[in-house]
PDB file of C-alpha atoms in Angstrom:
ATOM      1  CA  MET A   4     -32.560 -28.293  13.988  1.00 58.00           C
ATOM      2  CA  PRO A   5     -31.874 -24.513  13.662  1.00 64.00           C
ATOM      3  CA  ALA A   6     -34.185 -22.479  11.478  1.00 62.00           C
ATOM      4  CA  ALA A   7     -31.282 -21.356   9.266  1.00 60.00           C
ATOM      5  CA  ALA A   8     -30.589 -24.964   8.293  1.00 63.00           C
ATOM      6  CA  LEU A   9     -34.164 -25.413   7.028  1.00 69.00           C
ATOM      7  CA  ARG A  10     -33.947 -22.523   4.534  1.00 67.00           C
ATOM      8  CA  PRO A  11     -32.910 -23.571   1.026  1.00 66.00           C
ATOM      9  CA  LYS A  12     -29.656 -22.172  -0.305  1.00 61.00           C
ATOM     10  CA  PRO A  13     -30.142 -19.268  -2.718  1.00 58.00           C
ATOM     11  CA  LEU A  14     -29.493 -19.977  -6.367  1.00 56.00           C
ATOM     12  CA  PRO A  15     -26.290 -18.527  -7.826  1.00 57.00           C
ATOM     13  CA  THR A  16     -26.881 -15.194  -9.496  1.00 57.00           C
ATOM     14  CA  GLN A  17     -27.197 -15.089 -13.227  1.00 53.00           C
ATOM     15  CA  SER A  18     -25.078 -12.717 -15.248  1.00 52.00           C
ATOM     16  CA  THR A  19     -26.884 -10.344 -17.560  1.00 53.00           C
ATOM     17  CA  ALA A  20     -24.020 -10.505 -20.070  1.00 51.00           C
ATOM     18  CA  LYS A  21     -24.758 -12.362 -23.299  1.00 59.00           C
ATOM     19  CA  ARG A  22     -21.257 -13.821 -23.305  1.00 58.00           C
ATOM     20  CA  PRO A  23     -18.512 -14.075 -20.691  1.00 53.00           C
ATOM     21  CA  VAL A  24     -16.385 -10.958 -20.329  1.00 47.00           C
ATOM     22  CA  GLN A  25     -12.642 -11.494 -20.363  1.00 49.00           C
ATOM     23  CA  LEU A  26     -10.814  -8.983 -18.204  1.00 46.00           C
ATOM     24  CA  ASP A  27      -7.392  -9.612 -19.706  1.00 53.00           C
ATOM     25  CA  LEU A  28      -8.290  -8.196 -23.106  1.00 50.00           C
ATOM     26  CA  PRO A  29      -6.653  -4.910 -24.134  1.00 58.00           C
ATOM     27  CA  TYR A  30      -8.568  -1.765 -23.303  1.00 62.00           C
ATOM     28  CA  VAL A  31     -10.946  -0.572 -26.003  1.00 67.00           C
ATOM     29  CA  PRO A  32     -12.488   2.875 -25.482  1.00 68.00           C
ATOM     30  CA  VAL A  33     -16.234   3.236 -25.722  1.00 73.00           C
ATOM     31  CA  GLU A  34     -17.737   4.920 -28.763  1.00 85.00           C
ATOM     32  CA  LYS A  35     -17.558   8.692 -28.444  1.00 83.00           C
ATOM     33  CA  ARG A  36     -20.728  10.745 -28.531  1.00 88.00           C
ATOM     34  CA  PRO A  37     -20.930  14.466 -29.245  1.00 91.00           C
ATOM     35  CA  LEU A  38     -21.101  16.755 -26.222  1.00 90.00           C
ATOM     36  CA  PRO A  39     -24.347  18.665 -25.650  1.00 92.00           C
ATOM     37  CA  ALA A  40     -24.508  21.962 -27.469  1.00 94.00           C
ATOM     38  CA  GLY A  41     -25.232  25.350 -25.962  1.00 96.00           C
ATOM     39  CA  ARG A  42     -23.111  25.203 -22.808  1.00 95.00           C
ATOM     40  CA  PRO A  43     -20.581  27.894 -21.881  1.00 96.00           C
ATOM     41  CA  ARG A  44     -17.023  27.282 -23.087  1.00 96.00           C
ATOM     42  CA  GLU A  45     -15.788  26.860 -19.503  1.00 96.00           C
ATOM     43  CA  TRP A  46     -18.072  23.832 -19.074  1.00 96.00           C
ATOM     44  CA  TYR A  47     -16.434  22.029 -22.015  1.00 96.00           C
ATOM     45  CA  VAL A  48     -12.936  22.864 -20.757  1.00 95.00           C
ATOM     46  CA  THR A  49     -13.747  21.529 -17.294  1.00 95.00           C
ATOM     47  CA  HIS A  50     -15.468  18.448 -18.691  1.00 95.00           C
ATOM     48  CA  ASN A  51     -12.512  17.532 -20.903  1.00 94.00           C
ATOM     49  CA  ARG A  52     -10.074  18.192 -18.034  1.00 96.00           C
ATOM     50  CA  ARG A  53     -12.036  15.807 -15.811  1.00 96.00           C
ATOM     51  CA  LEU A  54     -12.034  13.114 -18.490  1.00 94.00           C
ATOM     52  CA  LYS A  55      -8.286  13.483 -18.976  1.00 96.00           C
ATOM     53  CA  ALA A  56      -7.667  13.361 -15.213  1.00 96.00           C
ATOM     54  CA  MET A  57      -9.779  10.226 -14.955  1.00 95.00           C
ATOM     55  CA  ARG A  58      -7.864   8.505 -17.770  1.00 93.00           C
ATOM     56  CA  LEU A  59      -4.565   9.409 -16.142  1.00 95.00           C
ATOM     57  CA  ALA A  60      -5.693   8.268 -12.688  1.00 95.00           C
ATOM     58  CA  ILE A  61      -6.773   4.905 -14.096  1.00 93.00           C
ATOM     59  CA  ALA A  62      -3.475   4.493 -15.955  1.00 93.00           C
ATOM     60  CA  LEU A  63      -1.513   5.338 -12.806  1.00 94.00           C
ATOM     61  CA  LEU A  64      -3.512   2.861 -10.738  1.00 92.00           C
ATOM     62  CA  ASP A  65      -2.940   0.198 -13.412  1.00 90.00           C
ATOM     63  CA  SER A  66       0.795   0.892 -13.303  1.00 90.00           C
ATOM     64  CA  GLY A  67       0.966   0.429  -9.527  1.00 91.00           C
ATOM     65  CA  VAL A  68       0.806   4.016  -8.278  1.00 92.00           C
ATOM     66  CA  TYR A  69      -1.864   3.800  -5.574  1.00 93.00           C
ATOM     67  CA  LEU A  70      -1.219   6.809  -3.353  1.00 95.00           C
ATOM     68  CA  PRO A  71      -1.584  10.470  -4.367  1.00 95.00           C
ATOM     69  CA  ARG A  72       1.797  11.317  -2.844  1.00 95.00           C
ATOM     70  CA  GLN A  73       3.426   8.821  -5.251  1.00 94.00           C
ATOM     71  CA  ALA A  74       1.905  10.670  -8.224  1.00 95.00           C
ATOM     72  CA  ARG A  75       4.143  13.671  -8.670  1.00 96.00           C
ATOM     73  CA  ASN A  76       3.680  15.925 -11.691  1.00 96.00           C
ATOM     74  CA  GLU A  77       6.613  14.290 -13.505  1.00 96.00           C
ATOM     75  CA  LYS A  78       5.125  10.804 -13.009  1.00 96.00           C
ATOM     76  CA  ILE A  79       1.706  11.947 -14.223  1.00 96.00           C
ATOM     77  CA  ARG A  80       3.224  13.611 -17.290  1.00 97.00           C
ATOM     78  CA  SER A  81       5.336  10.556 -18.138  1.00 95.00           C
ATOM     79  CA  THR A  82       2.204   8.394 -17.840  1.00 94.00           C
ATOM     80  CA  ALA A  83       0.404  10.805 -20.174  1.00 95.00           C
ATOM     81  CA  ARG A  84       3.170  10.345 -22.754  1.00 94.00           C
ATOM     82  CA  LEU A  85       2.930   6.573 -22.293  1.00 92.00           C
ATOM     83  CA  ILE A  86      -0.815   6.419 -22.953  1.00 91.00           C
ATOM     84  CA  GLY A  87      -0.689   9.003 -25.733  1.00 91.00           C
ATOM     85  CA  VAL A  88      -2.314  12.061 -24.150  1.00 92.00           C
ATOM     86  CA  HIS A  89      -1.040  15.625 -24.278  1.00 95.00           C
ATOM     87  CA  PRO A  90       0.985  16.611 -21.197  1.00 95.00           C
ATOM     88  CA  PRO A  91      -1.405  17.727 -18.452  1.00 97.00           C
ATOM     89  CA  SER A  92      -1.304  21.131 -16.815  1.00 96.00           C
ATOM     90  CA  ASP A  93      -0.616  21.624 -13.122  1.00 96.00           C
ATOM     91  CA  SER A  94      -4.386  21.921 -12.546  1.00 95.00           C
ATOM     92  CA  THR A  95      -5.009  18.567 -14.208  1.00 97.00           C
ATOM     93  CA  CYS A  96      -2.199  16.942 -12.200  1.00 97.00           C
ATOM     94  CA  HIS A  97      -3.828  18.269  -9.037  1.00 97.00           C
ATOM     95  CA  MET A  98      -7.152  16.820 -10.186  1.00 97.00           C
ATOM     96  CA  VAL A  99      -5.536  13.412 -10.829  1.00 97.00           C
ATOM     97  CA  ARG A 100      -4.239  13.303  -7.254  1.00 97.00           C
ATOM     98  CA  ALA A 101      -7.666  14.344  -5.953  1.00 96.00           C
ATOM     99  CA  LEU A 102      -9.278  11.477  -7.860  1.00 95.00           C
ATOM    100  CA  MET A 103      -6.803   9.012  -6.387  1.00 94.00           C
ATOM    101  CA  ARG A 104      -7.749   9.954  -2.800  1.00 91.00           C
TER     102      ARG A 104
END
């Protein structure tokens, strides 16, 4: 008998969640926390731009846009309107496509 057959099967992994997580529930954002104080203004601008680009990239992926070349500025801006975010700048649109790569 092979040695692999003598080893017991591993137990199924246990989830650390207290209750099962349903993936088909509507998206609920996490609770916002204040940003750290004392940073230069440019840091906050960049941070917020990254967050916005990430939200837009996720929304585009959810809507079926999987390739950066499919995400033109017009498509990104129409998605921003759809999810209720201010229209992104050209820099943010570029960042969205970079995140999708």
